PDB file of C-alpha atoms in Angstrom:
ATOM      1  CA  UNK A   1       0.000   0.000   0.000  1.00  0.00           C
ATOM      2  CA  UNK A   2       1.377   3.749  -0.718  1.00  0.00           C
ATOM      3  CA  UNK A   3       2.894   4.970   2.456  1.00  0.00           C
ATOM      4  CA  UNK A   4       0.418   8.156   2.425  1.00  0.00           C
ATOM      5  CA  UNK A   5      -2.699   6.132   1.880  1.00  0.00           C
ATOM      6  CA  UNK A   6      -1.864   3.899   4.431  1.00  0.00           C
ATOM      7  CA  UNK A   7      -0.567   6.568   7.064  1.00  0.00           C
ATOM      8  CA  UNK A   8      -4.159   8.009   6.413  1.00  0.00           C
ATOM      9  CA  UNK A   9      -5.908   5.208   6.262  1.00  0.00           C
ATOM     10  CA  UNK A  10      -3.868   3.929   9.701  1.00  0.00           C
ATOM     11  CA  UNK A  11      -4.740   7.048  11.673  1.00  0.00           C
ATOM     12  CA  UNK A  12      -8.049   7.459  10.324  1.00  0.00           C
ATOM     13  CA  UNK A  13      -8.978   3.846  11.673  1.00  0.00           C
ATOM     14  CA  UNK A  14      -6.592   4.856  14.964  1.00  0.00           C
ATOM     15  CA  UNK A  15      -8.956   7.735  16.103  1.00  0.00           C
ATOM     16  CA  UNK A  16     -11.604   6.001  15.452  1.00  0.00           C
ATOM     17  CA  UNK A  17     -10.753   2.915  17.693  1.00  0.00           C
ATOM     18  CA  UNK A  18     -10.231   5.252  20.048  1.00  0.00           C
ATOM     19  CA  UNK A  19     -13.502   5.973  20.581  1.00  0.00           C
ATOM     20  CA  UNK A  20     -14.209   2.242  21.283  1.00  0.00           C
ATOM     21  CA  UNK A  21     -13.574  -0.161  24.131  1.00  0.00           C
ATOM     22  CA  UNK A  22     -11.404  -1.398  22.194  1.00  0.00           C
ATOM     23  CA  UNK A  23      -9.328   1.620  22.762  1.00  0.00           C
ATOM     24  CA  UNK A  24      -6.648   0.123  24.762  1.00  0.00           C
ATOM     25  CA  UNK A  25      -5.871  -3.000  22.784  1.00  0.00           C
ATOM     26  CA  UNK A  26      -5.391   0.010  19.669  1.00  0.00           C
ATOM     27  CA  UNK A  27      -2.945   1.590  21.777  1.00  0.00           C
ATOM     28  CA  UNK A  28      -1.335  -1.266  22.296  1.00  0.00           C
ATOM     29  CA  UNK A  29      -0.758  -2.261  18.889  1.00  0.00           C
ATOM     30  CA  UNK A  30       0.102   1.660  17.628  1.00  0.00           C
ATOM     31  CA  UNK A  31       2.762   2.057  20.872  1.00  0.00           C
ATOM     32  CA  UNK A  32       4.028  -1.764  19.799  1.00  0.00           C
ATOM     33  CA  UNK A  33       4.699  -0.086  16.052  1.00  0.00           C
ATOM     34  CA  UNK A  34       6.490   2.469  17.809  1.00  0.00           C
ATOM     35  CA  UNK A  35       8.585  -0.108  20.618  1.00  0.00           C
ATOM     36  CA  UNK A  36       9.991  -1.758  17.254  1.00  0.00           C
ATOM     37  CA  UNK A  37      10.658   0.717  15.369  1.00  0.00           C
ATOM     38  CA  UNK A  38      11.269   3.874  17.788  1.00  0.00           C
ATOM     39  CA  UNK A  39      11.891   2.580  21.103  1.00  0.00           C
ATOM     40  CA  UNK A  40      13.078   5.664  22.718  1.00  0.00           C
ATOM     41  CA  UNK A  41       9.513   7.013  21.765  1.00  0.00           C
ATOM     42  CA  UNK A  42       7.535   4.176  22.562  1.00  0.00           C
ATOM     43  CA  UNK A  43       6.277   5.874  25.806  1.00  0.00           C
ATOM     44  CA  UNK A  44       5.587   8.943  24.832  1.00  0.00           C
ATOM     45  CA  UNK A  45       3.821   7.722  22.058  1.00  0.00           C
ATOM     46  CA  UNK A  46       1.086   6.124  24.581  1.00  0.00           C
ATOM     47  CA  UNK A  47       0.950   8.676  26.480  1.00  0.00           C
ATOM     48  CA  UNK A  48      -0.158  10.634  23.647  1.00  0.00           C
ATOM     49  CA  UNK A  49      -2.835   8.213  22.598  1.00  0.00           C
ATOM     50  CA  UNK A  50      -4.611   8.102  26.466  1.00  0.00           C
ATOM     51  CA  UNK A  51      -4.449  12.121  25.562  1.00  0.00           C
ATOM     52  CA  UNK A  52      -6.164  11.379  22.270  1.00  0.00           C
ATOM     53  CA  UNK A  53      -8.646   9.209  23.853  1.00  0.00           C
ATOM     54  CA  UNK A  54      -9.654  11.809  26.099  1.00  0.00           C
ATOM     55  CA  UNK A  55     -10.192  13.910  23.281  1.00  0.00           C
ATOM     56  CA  UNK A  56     -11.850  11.920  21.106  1.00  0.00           C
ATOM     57  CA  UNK A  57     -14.257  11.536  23.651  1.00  0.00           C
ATOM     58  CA  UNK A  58     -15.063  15.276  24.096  1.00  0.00           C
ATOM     59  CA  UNK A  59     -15.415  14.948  20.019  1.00  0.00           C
ATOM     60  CA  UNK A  60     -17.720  12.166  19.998  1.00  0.00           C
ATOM     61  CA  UNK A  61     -19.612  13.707  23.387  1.00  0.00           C
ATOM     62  CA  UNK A  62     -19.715  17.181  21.537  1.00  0.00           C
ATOM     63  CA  UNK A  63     -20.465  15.750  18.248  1.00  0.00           C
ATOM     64  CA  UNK A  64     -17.754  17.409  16.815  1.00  0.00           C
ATOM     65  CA  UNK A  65     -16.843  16.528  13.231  1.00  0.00           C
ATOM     66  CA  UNK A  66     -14.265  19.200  13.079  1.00  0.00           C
ATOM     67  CA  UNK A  67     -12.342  17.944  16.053  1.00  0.00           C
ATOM     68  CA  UNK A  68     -12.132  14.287  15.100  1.00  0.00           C
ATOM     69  CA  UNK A  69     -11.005  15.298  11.241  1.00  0.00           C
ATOM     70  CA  UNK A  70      -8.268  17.429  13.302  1.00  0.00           C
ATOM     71  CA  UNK A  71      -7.068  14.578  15.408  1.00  0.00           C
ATOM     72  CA  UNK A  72      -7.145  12.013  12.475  1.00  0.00           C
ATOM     73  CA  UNK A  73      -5.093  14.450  10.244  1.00  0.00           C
ATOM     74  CA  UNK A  74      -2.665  14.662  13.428  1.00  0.00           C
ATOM     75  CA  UNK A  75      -1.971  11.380  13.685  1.00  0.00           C
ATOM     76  CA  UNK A  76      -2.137  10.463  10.016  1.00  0.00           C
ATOM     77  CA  UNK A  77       1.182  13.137   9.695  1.00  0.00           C
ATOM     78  CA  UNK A  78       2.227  11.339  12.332  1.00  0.00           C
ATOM     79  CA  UNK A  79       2.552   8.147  10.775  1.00  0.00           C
ATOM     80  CA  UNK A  80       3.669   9.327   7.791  1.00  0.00           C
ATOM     81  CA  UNK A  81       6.430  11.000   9.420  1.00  0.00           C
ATOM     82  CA  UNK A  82       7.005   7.652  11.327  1.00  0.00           C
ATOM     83  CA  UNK A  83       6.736   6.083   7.459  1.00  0.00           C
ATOM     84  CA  UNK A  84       9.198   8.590   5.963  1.00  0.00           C
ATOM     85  CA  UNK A  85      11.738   7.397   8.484  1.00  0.00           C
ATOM     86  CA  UNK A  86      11.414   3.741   8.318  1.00  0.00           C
ATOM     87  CA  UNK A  87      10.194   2.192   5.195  1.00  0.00           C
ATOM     88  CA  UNK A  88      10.257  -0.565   6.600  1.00  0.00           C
ATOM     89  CA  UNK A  89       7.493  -0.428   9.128  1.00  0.00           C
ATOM     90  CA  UNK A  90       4.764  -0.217   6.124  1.00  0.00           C
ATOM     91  CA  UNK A  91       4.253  -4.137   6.665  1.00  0.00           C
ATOM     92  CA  UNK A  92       3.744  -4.162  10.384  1.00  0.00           C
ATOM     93  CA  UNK A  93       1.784  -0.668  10.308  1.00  0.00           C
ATOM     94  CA  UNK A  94      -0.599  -2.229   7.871  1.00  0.00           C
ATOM     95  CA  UNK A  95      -0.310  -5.445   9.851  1.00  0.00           C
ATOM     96  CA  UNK A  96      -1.578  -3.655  13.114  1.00  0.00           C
ATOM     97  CA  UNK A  97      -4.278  -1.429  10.546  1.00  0.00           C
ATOM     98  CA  UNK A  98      -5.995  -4.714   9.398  1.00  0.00           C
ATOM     99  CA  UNK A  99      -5.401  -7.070  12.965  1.00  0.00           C
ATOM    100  CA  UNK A 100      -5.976  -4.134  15.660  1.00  0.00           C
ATOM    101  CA  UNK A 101      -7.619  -1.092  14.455  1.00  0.00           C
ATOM    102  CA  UNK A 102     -10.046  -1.918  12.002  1.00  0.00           C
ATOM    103  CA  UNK A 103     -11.785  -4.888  13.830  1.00  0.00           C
ATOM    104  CA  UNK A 104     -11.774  -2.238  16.773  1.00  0.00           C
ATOM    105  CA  UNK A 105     -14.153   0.060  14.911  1.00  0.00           C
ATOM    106  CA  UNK A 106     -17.697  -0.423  15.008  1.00  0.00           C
ATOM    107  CA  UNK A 107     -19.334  -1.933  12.312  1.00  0.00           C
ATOM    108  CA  UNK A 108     -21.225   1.369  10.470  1.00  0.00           C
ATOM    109  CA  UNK A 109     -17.401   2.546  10.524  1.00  0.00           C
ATOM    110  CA  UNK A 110     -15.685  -0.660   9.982  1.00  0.00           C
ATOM    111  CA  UNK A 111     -17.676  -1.323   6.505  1.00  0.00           C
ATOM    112  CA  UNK A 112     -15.569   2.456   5.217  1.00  0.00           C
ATOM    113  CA  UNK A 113     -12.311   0.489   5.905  1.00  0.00           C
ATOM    114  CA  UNK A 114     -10.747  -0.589   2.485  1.00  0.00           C
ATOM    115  CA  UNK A 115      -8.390  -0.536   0.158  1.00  0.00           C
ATOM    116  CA  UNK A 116      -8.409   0.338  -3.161  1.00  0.00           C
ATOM    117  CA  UNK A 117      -6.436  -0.381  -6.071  1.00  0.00           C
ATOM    118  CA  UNK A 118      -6.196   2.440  -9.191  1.00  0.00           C
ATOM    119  CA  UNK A 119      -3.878   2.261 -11.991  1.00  0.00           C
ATOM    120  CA  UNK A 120      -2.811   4.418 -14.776  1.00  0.00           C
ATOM    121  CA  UNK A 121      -1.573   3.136 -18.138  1.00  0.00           C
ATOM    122  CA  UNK A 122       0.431   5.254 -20.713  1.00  0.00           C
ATOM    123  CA  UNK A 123      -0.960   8.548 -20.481  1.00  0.00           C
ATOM    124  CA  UNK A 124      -3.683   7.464 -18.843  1.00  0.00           C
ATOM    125  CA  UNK A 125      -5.078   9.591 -15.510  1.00  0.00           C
ATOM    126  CA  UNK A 126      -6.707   8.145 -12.393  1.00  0.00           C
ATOM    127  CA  UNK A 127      -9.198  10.033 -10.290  1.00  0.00           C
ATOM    128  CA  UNK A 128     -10.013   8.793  -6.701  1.00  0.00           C
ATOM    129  CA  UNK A 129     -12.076  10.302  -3.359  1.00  0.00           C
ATOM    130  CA  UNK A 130     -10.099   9.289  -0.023  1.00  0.00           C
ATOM    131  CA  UNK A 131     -11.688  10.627   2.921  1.00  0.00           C
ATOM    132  CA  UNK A 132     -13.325  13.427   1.135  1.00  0.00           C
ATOM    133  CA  UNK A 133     -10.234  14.580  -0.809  1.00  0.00           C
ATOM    134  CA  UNK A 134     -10.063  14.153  -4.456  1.00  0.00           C
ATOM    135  CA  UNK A 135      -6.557  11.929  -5.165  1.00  0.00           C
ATOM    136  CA  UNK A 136      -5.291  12.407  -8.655  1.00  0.00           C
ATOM    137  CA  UNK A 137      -2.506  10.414 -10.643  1.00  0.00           C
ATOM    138  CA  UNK A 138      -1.262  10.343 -14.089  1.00  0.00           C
ATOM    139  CA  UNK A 139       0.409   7.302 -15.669  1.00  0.00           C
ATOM    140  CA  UNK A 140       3.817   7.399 -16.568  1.00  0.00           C
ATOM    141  CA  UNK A 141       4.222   8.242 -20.341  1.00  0.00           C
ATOM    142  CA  UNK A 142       7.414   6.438 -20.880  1.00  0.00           C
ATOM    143  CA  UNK A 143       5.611   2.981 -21.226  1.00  0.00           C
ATOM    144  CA  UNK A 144       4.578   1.197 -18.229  1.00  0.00           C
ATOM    145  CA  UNK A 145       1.983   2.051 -15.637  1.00  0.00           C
ATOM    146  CA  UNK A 146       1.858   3.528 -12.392  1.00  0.00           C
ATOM    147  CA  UNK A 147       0.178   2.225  -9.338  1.00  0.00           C
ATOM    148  CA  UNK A 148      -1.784   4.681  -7.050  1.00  0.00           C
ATOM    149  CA  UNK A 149      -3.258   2.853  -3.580  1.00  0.00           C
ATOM    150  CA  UNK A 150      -5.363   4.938  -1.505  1.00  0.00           C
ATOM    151  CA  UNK A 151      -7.567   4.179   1.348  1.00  0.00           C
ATOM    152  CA  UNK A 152     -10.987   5.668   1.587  1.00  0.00           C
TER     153      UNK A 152
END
């Protein structure tokens, strides 16, 4: 999966969990992610998801669509930062995305979870909606396609 699409996709799905029961066993796989990958900010990393849980709450209390977008797009940078650092994480990010956080969500939320697949061909152009933003992508004109994964 693109590293963007699955950063958003990732924290998307992470604030969302939040919001759940389920909330601690998400933090627990995120802060895992983390322990593997960036040890040193492993902890600091949880405590920042008990703060986001606290204010996902006020969201979902104040029925605040603003606030959660806020704290999704937060986290999403987050991860992609996390991403841009260590490649390598993609598989056990996505791992934790499809084991931990999207079986956390509820089911009217769970059934927005997926992945999509668009490619371009030649000079082809691909046009895709991810979370409300349009996603655009134009093949590669030296022969060969190019693959475009987003989450929505």
């Amino acid at each position: 999966m693109d590293p963007a699409a699955l950063a958003a996709l990732a924290g998307s799905s992470l604030v969302g969990a939040m919001a759940t029961d389920a909330w601690e066993h998400a933090r627990d796989g995120v802060v895992a992610v983390w322990r593997r990958f960036r040890p040193e900010r492993a902890e600091l990393v949880g405590e920042d998801l008990a703060e986001l849980r606290r204010e996902v709450l006020v969201a979902e209390e104040q029925d605040d669509e603003r606030l959660r977008e806020a704290l999704a797009a937060d986290w999403q940078q987050r991860l992609s930062e996390l991403l841009r650092r260590q490649p390598e994480l993609a598989g056990e990010l996505e791992r934790v995305l499809d084991e931990v956080l999207a079986p956390s969500l509820p089911e009217e939320a769970r059934t927005r979870v997926y992945k999509q697949t668009n490619i371009a061909h030649g000079n082809g152009r691909v046009f895709g909606v991810q979370g409300g933003n349009l996603i655009y992508h134009e093949g590669r004109r030296q022969g060969g396609g190019s693959r475009e994964e987003a989450a929505g």
